[in-house]
């Protein structure tokens, strides 16, 4: 504020000073030209000029030799330095500001000189005269001095008032920020449902409050998912652990190979669940996958070749190589999870298709099983979700396969979705076309070309 007032004060002082000086010079020049017009018609009587008007102090006339020929008032008081003040060649007037006299007793003066050829018959340069008009700049200097003193005297209280006002306005404007800070400080791990106050409106602070609340919403949902995931994982691990314990207790009382084999199977299931949980934990960190060349058609063919005598027929359709870039091991795991899911629910056939279309590399797995209801096509990718609640956990999957496949697709910049079944069922030839209630499931994994 001090800098603004200083710059503004200097500008105002200079502007006022220049305006007053211009007005004074205008009045002074007008007085000189009036006298020059009179000289052009007739010489002044007895060398006496009438007193000038409009605040001009003196008017006098000098001849070409610098002698006073006429003046208003005392002709002997003409400053000697005026004899050298003449209009420039080609001009008929000149203005100047004279400093105070050397004696120090006086003020600055504005002087305007106008060239006059003199009365008719004077003839030649000898008849030329110069009319001088002079105005003392006391009023101009007093006015500018008063303005300067007024600004210097008024600046400190004005700056103090501006500082106090700015402090109050800033505090008022930042009061919602303080409320947001206090609201955030009150959020704890056990109180994630708290929100910061929204001051309303569309300014930056209101948008900040809404952004903070949206962030807290995401944090609360993430915490809820984490808690649910922990509860589901504990539940999934509890059943096989209890089964292993009971079978080992039976084996201790009555050792037999069947009890030990069953305990081994339950232990292997525990290992699969632990491995799936570990993989999901790694994928949650969203690590950048390796970018290696991968042929999705070859990947599908190799997966089918590794499966010995599947429960239903498994067929791969790929008319040409489908080159992509990504982590071969993780893409292989995603495809294996999709095929495992399809084999688990298919009645007679599972078809894996690999193709490129619309800027995407696509792996599509379809089956002719009961299908996925449209309302559950997003929920089926959640962790530990099983749509068939009556299916035994030992015979079914862990509920993590599709969740892992979707996270792998997302880590590669792609997506995994459940789509409407193809017309005609899994093979598209009319085997079963009853839609979501019997037309089978169709899971589509898409990766961007060049990923």
XYZ file of C-alpha atoms in Angstrom:
451
model
C 0.000 0.000 0.000
C 2.899 2.358 0.739
C 4.380 1.664 -2.703
C 1.010 2.226 -4.387
C 0.490 5.484 -2.520
C 4.024 6.654 -3.318
C 3.662 5.994 -7.039
C 0.158 7.463 -7.110
C 1.216 10.519 -5.127
C 4.177 11.239 -7.386
C 1.995 10.840 -10.463
C -0.741 13.079 -9.041
C 1.786 15.735 -7.971
C 3.444 15.755 -11.405
C 0.085 15.814 -13.209
C -1.238 18.707 -11.092
C 1.994 20.661 -11.450
C 2.038 20.215 -15.234
C -1.630 21.198 -15.530
C -1.236 24.358 -13.448
C 1.882 25.333 -15.354
C 0.139 24.793 -18.706
C -2.778 26.968 -17.624
C -0.406 29.695 -16.413
C 1.588 29.611 -19.648
C -1.656 29.811 -21.636
C -2.818 32.929 -19.773
C 0.607 34.494 -20.026
C 0.873 33.879 -23.762
C -2.606 35.271 -24.323
C -1.617 38.518 -22.560
C 1.554 38.796 -24.664
C -0.305 38.275 -27.923
C -2.874 40.934 -27.041
C -0.086 43.469 -26.614
C 1.613 42.286 -29.809
C -1.633 42.787 -31.712
C -1.840 46.338 -30.390
C 1.750 47.056 -31.429
C 1.026 45.880 -34.956
C -1.577 48.617 -35.292
C -0.089 51.528 -33.301
C 2.672 52.125 -30.712
C 1.660 52.454 -27.058
C 1.307 56.036 -25.854
C 4.306 57.262 -23.831
C 5.620 53.748 -23.546
C 2.956 52.840 -21.051
C 1.038 49.512 -21.266
C -2.169 48.784 -19.368
C -1.979 46.292 -16.523
C -2.524 42.739 -17.811
C -5.498 40.619 -16.833
C -6.098 36.989 -15.778
C -3.411 37.010 -13.086
C -0.492 37.957 -15.369
C 1.911 40.167 -13.413
C 3.800 42.210 -16.030
C 4.002 42.879 -19.770
C 6.829 44.815 -21.458
C 8.257 45.297 -24.938
C 11.909 45.125 -25.982
C 13.262 46.308 -29.312
C 15.762 44.359 -31.382
C 18.625 45.859 -29.359
C 17.096 44.731 -26.051
C 15.931 48.164 -24.861
C 12.596 48.551 -23.092
C 10.205 50.496 -25.278
C 7.019 49.955 -23.304
C 6.038 48.272 -20.076
C 3.243 47.871 -17.579
C 4.478 49.255 -14.310
C 8.132 50.222 -13.658
C 10.234 49.675 -16.822
C 13.405 49.566 -14.760
C 12.436 46.259 -13.138
C 12.880 44.192 -16.266
C 15.172 41.186 -15.638
C 18.398 41.456 -17.632
C 18.348 37.761 -18.633
C 15.243 38.298 -20.745
C 17.197 40.035 -23.533
C 18.642 36.666 -24.628
C 15.218 34.962 -24.587
C 13.998 35.043 -28.181
C 11.732 32.775 -30.275
C 13.546 30.153 -32.298
C 13.901 30.758 -36.071
C 10.586 30.009 -37.733
C 8.612 30.416 -34.483
C 6.778 33.498 -33.291
C 6.673 32.629 -29.580
C 8.675 30.962 -26.851
C 7.899 30.024 -23.239
C 10.289 29.497 -20.349
C 10.324 29.239 -16.557
C 12.892 31.450 -14.834
C 14.347 30.441 -11.495
C 14.047 32.738 -8.490
C 16.388 35.738 -8.513
C 19.954 35.193 -7.330
C 19.241 37.303 -4.284
C 16.885 34.592 -3.071
C 14.113 37.123 -2.500
C 11.488 36.062 -5.000
C 9.795 33.189 -6.713
C 9.923 31.373 -9.987
C 8.402 33.093 -12.979
C 6.742 31.912 -16.168
C 7.701 34.026 -19.181
C 6.289 33.997 -22.723
C 7.883 36.085 -25.490
C 6.026 36.853 -28.750
C 7.768 38.402 -31.772
C 6.078 41.453 -33.319
C 7.157 43.230 -36.511
C 6.157 46.548 -34.927
C 3.803 49.229 -36.131
C 3.448 49.951 -39.860
C 6.347 51.935 -41.293
C 8.881 50.656 -38.793
C 10.474 48.564 -41.598
C 13.165 45.905 -41.438
C 14.654 44.103 -38.465
C 15.262 47.380 -36.699
C 11.509 47.817 -36.347
C 10.923 44.360 -34.828
C 9.799 44.193 -31.214
C 9.457 41.391 -28.707
C 6.562 41.358 -26.285
C 7.232 39.688 -22.950
C 4.551 38.604 -20.494
C 5.557 37.341 -17.054
C 3.582 35.583 -14.318
C 4.952 34.775 -10.882
C 4.449 31.081 -10.104
C 3.794 31.576 -6.423
C 0.252 30.225 -6.639
C 1.381 27.205 -8.634
C 4.190 26.432 -6.222
C 1.920 26.952 -3.216
C -0.709 24.630 -4.622
C 1.754 21.857 -5.494
C 3.508 22.278 -2.155
C 0.212 21.992 -0.295
C -0.663 18.826 -2.228
C 2.747 17.314 -1.431
C 2.454 18.139 2.272
C -1.095 16.828 2.344
C -0.119 13.503 0.808
C 2.922 13.135 3.054
C 0.835 13.895 6.114
C -2.116 11.727 5.092
C -0.152 8.723 3.846
C 0.742 7.171 7.262
C -2.822 7.081 8.643
C -4.133 5.962 5.248
C -1.576 3.144 5.100
C -2.451 2.139 8.674
C -6.154 2.121 7.814
C -5.528 0.119 4.631
C -3.383 -2.389 6.554
C -6.070 -2.828 9.216
C -8.773 -3.188 6.564
C -6.697 -5.700 4.588
C -5.996 -7.657 7.778
C -9.706 -7.771 8.626
C -10.783 -8.676 5.076
C -8.087 -11.355 4.776
C -9.100 -12.835 8.116
C -12.739 -12.824 7.061
C -11.884 -14.444 3.725
C -9.627 -17.058 5.332
C -12.054 -17.945 8.106
C -13.445 -20.845 6.020
C -9.854 -22.066 5.537
C -9.447 -22.160 9.305
C -12.686 -24.126 9.559
C -11.427 -26.536 6.880
C -8.143 -26.965 8.760
C -9.961 -27.632 12.031
C -12.266 -30.096 10.265
C -9.320 -31.962 8.780
C -7.555 -32.036 12.131
C -10.637 -33.737 13.620
C -10.582 -36.547 11.028
C -9.092 -39.693 12.520
C -8.881 -43.314 11.486
C -11.970 -44.049 13.556
C -13.915 -40.990 12.337
C -13.476 -40.989 8.578
C -17.120 -39.959 8.179
C -16.383 -36.401 9.296
C -16.420 -33.679 6.622
C -15.143 -30.128 6.484
C -17.702 -27.287 6.303
C -18.613 -26.084 2.817
C -18.914 -22.260 2.755
C -20.955 -22.403 -0.448
C -20.477 -20.305 -3.548
C -18.114 -20.872 -6.436
C -14.874 -19.265 -5.248
C -11.557 -21.001 -4.705
C -12.154 -21.699 -0.995
C -15.533 -23.296 -1.684
C -13.979 -25.470 -4.387
C -11.173 -26.367 -1.957
C -13.733 -27.488 0.644
C -15.574 -29.624 -1.912
C -12.312 -31.152 -3.140
C -11.311 -31.981 0.447
C -14.703 -33.592 1.070
C -14.444 -35.588 -2.162
C -10.985 -36.739 -1.086
C -12.366 -37.760 2.308
C -15.176 -39.643 0.533
C -12.626 -41.588 -1.500
C -10.565 -42.217 1.612
C -13.602 -43.495 3.498
C -14.592 -45.762 0.609
C -11.035 -47.025 0.326
C -10.923 -47.719 4.069
C -14.289 -49.491 3.864
C -13.034 -51.629 0.964
C -9.863 -52.391 2.886
C -11.816 -53.414 5.979
C -14.191 -55.520 3.899
C -11.261 -57.081 2.092
C -9.608 -57.951 5.398
C -12.839 -59.444 6.738
C -13.426 -61.451 3.551
C -9.823 -62.657 3.494
C -10.055 -63.742 7.111
C -13.304 -65.568 6.379
C -11.847 -67.271 3.307
C -8.764 -68.394 5.198
C -10.684 -69.578 8.263
C -12.574 -72.354 6.484
C -9.569 -74.104 4.894
C -7.570 -73.671 8.098
C -10.354 -75.304 10.106
C -10.585 -78.093 7.541
C -6.823 -78.711 7.619
C -6.861 -78.781 11.404
C -9.748 -81.241 11.620
C -8.211 -83.552 8.997
C -4.843 -83.482 10.747
C -6.551 -84.298 14.062
C -8.285 -87.237 12.382
C -4.978 -88.324 10.866
C -3.342 -88.240 14.310
C -6.012 -90.516 15.792
C -6.359 -92.814 12.795
C -3.565 -92.235 10.257
C -4.595 -92.918 6.674
C -3.564 -91.612 3.279
C -6.996 -90.208 2.490
C -6.961 -87.772 5.453
C -3.442 -86.643 4.669
C -4.319 -86.165 0.985
C -7.369 -84.093 1.904
C -5.268 -81.994 4.277
C -2.757 -81.468 1.484
C -5.542 -80.336 -0.872
C -6.787 -77.842 1.714
C -3.229 -76.631 2.221
C -2.846 -76.091 -1.523
C -6.087 -74.087 -1.512
C -4.664 -71.967 1.291
C -1.547 -71.380 -0.782
C -3.626 -70.288 -3.771
C -5.629 -67.846 -1.650
C -2.446 -66.434 -0.102
C -0.838 -66.089 -3.543
C -3.928 -64.332 -4.901
C -4.013 -61.957 -1.941
C -0.326 -61.175 -2.373
C -0.786 -60.499 -6.102
C -3.750 -58.212 -5.430
C -1.727 -56.312 -2.838
C 1.006 -55.769 -5.427
C -1.483 -54.706 -8.093
C -3.076 -52.232 -5.687
C 0.189 -50.321 -5.785
C -0.367 -49.865 -9.546
C 3.214 -50.748 -10.576
C 4.118 -50.071 -14.189
C 4.111 -53.405 -16.045
C 7.004 -54.593 -18.135
C 6.654 -53.617 -21.791
C 7.582 -56.743 -23.731
C 6.198 -57.919 -27.077
C 3.292 -60.313 -26.549
C 1.155 -62.103 -29.137
C -2.313 -62.425 -27.591
C -3.327 -65.084 -30.123
C -0.278 -67.188 -29.230
C -0.938 -66.565 -25.537
C -4.474 -67.969 -25.916
C -3.217 -71.007 -27.879
C -0.543 -71.800 -25.272
C -3.066 -71.540 -22.440
C -5.385 -73.973 -24.214
C -2.506 -76.378 -24.915
C -1.521 -76.492 -21.249
C -4.973 -77.641 -20.162
C -5.156 -81.415 -20.330
C -8.635 -82.847 -20.858
C -10.760 -79.884 -19.678
C -14.244 -80.610 -18.391
C -15.830 -79.062 -21.496
C -14.552 -78.344 -24.963
C -12.104 -75.393 -25.133
C -11.663 -73.708 -28.495
C -9.374 -70.826 -29.590
C -10.283 -68.531 -32.478
C -7.583 -66.208 -33.852
C -7.355 -65.470 -37.548
C -4.002 -63.666 -37.286
C -1.373 -62.718 -34.720
C -2.446 -59.988 -32.306
C 0.760 -58.217 -31.249
C 0.687 -56.199 -28.046
C 3.116 -54.967 -25.409
C 2.972 -55.799 -21.719
C 3.998 -58.209 -18.996
C 3.616 -61.716 -20.498
C 3.345 -63.419 -17.095
C 0.568 -61.152 -15.839
C -1.373 -61.195 -19.100
C -1.107 -64.988 -19.059
C -2.450 -64.984 -15.497
C -5.372 -62.723 -16.474
C -6.300 -64.983 -19.396
C -5.980 -68.108 -17.237
C -8.339 -66.628 -14.641
C -10.910 -65.803 -17.321
C -10.698 -69.293 -18.821
C -10.860 -70.943 -15.378
C -13.994 -68.969 -14.604
C -15.573 -69.911 -17.942
C -14.690 -73.631 -17.582
C -16.216 -73.627 -14.130
C -19.613 -72.460 -15.401
C -19.795 -73.686 -19.010
C -22.171 -76.478 -19.986
C -20.517 -77.725 -23.169
C -18.009 -75.250 -24.590
C -15.678 -72.308 -23.913
C -14.407 -70.127 -26.763
C -11.365 -67.815 -26.525
C -11.024 -65.211 -29.260
C -8.078 -62.884 -29.929
C -8.362 -60.003 -32.391
C -7.618 -56.313 -32.935
C -10.430 -53.837 -33.500
C -10.944 -50.071 -33.191
C -7.510 -49.319 -31.728
C -7.737 -52.114 -29.150
C -6.197 -55.561 -28.793
C -8.926 -57.848 -27.496
C -9.050 -61.139 -25.629
C -12.616 -62.403 -25.406
C -13.735 -65.443 -23.384
C -17.287 -66.761 -23.773
C -19.089 -69.786 -22.385
C -22.532 -71.334 -22.679
C -23.227 -71.420 -18.966
C -25.957 -69.652 -16.991
C -24.484 -66.233 -17.794
C -24.130 -63.083 -15.663
C -27.252 -60.993 -14.914
C -26.910 -57.449 -16.166
C -27.292 -56.033 -12.660
C -24.235 -58.030 -11.484
C -21.865 -57.267 -14.369
C -19.881 -54.772 -12.311
C -20.178 -56.519 -8.962
C -18.772 -59.755 -10.377
C -15.315 -58.108 -10.512
C -15.323 -57.242 -6.817
C -13.155 -59.278 -4.485
C -14.577 -62.434 -2.910
C -17.840 -62.037 -4.830
C -19.602 -65.235 -5.891
C -22.895 -64.949 -7.671
C -23.801 -68.565 -6.857
C -24.130 -68.464 -3.070
C -25.003 -72.170 -2.823
C -21.899 -73.354 -4.645
C -19.402 -74.999 -2.329
C -16.232 -73.068 -1.742
C -14.107 -76.134 -2.238
C -15.530 -76.726 -5.681
C -15.572 -73.087 -6.714
C -12.913 -70.435 -6.960
C -11.645 -68.061 -4.332
C -13.676 -65.109 -5.635
C -10.460 -63.300 -6.545
C -9.820 -64.465 -10.102
C -11.880 -61.859 -11.957
C -10.728 -59.102 -9.588
C -7.103 -59.993 -10.351
C -7.790 -60.081 -14.098
C -9.391 -56.622 -14.013
C -6.498 -55.132 -12.025
C -4.006 -56.605 -14.513
C -5.960 -55.084 -17.400
C -6.052 -51.685 -15.694
C -2.340 -51.781 -14.939
C -1.776 -52.139 -18.705
C -4.029 -49.170 -19.469
C -6.900 -51.413 -20.555
C -10.174 -52.658 -19.159
C -12.086 -55.855 -18.435
C -15.863 -55.855 -18.749
C -18.764 -58.279 -18.872
C -20.742 -57.852 -22.103
C -23.957 -59.157 -23.563
C -23.556 -62.708 -24.875
C -23.112 -63.192 -28.590
C -26.219 -64.165 -30.554
C -26.416 -67.934 -30.665
C -24.434 -68.638 -27.510
C -20.707 -69.238 -27.060
C -20.051 -70.407 -30.602
C -22.440 -67.943 -32.262
C -24.143 -70.788 -34.170
C -27.389 -71.196 -32.239
C -26.227 -73.556 -29.507
C -27.864 -71.479 -26.809
C -29.216 -68.008 -27.343
C -31.340 -67.378 -24.287
C -29.444 -64.261 -23.102
C -28.252 -63.580 -19.556
C -30.483 -66.310 -18.151
C -28.868 -69.010 -20.285
C -26.931 -67.450 -23.132
C -23.610 -67.700 -21.332
C -21.099 -65.172 -20.082
C -18.891 -63.018 -22.290
C -15.856 -61.364 -20.688
C -13.861 -58.937 -22.833
C -10.320 -57.835 -21.944
C -9.140 -54.877 -24.031
C -5.614 -53.449 -24.215
C -4.761 -50.293 -26.138
C -2.735 -50.854 -29.304
C 0.892 -50.031 -28.545
C 0.523 -50.595 -24.798
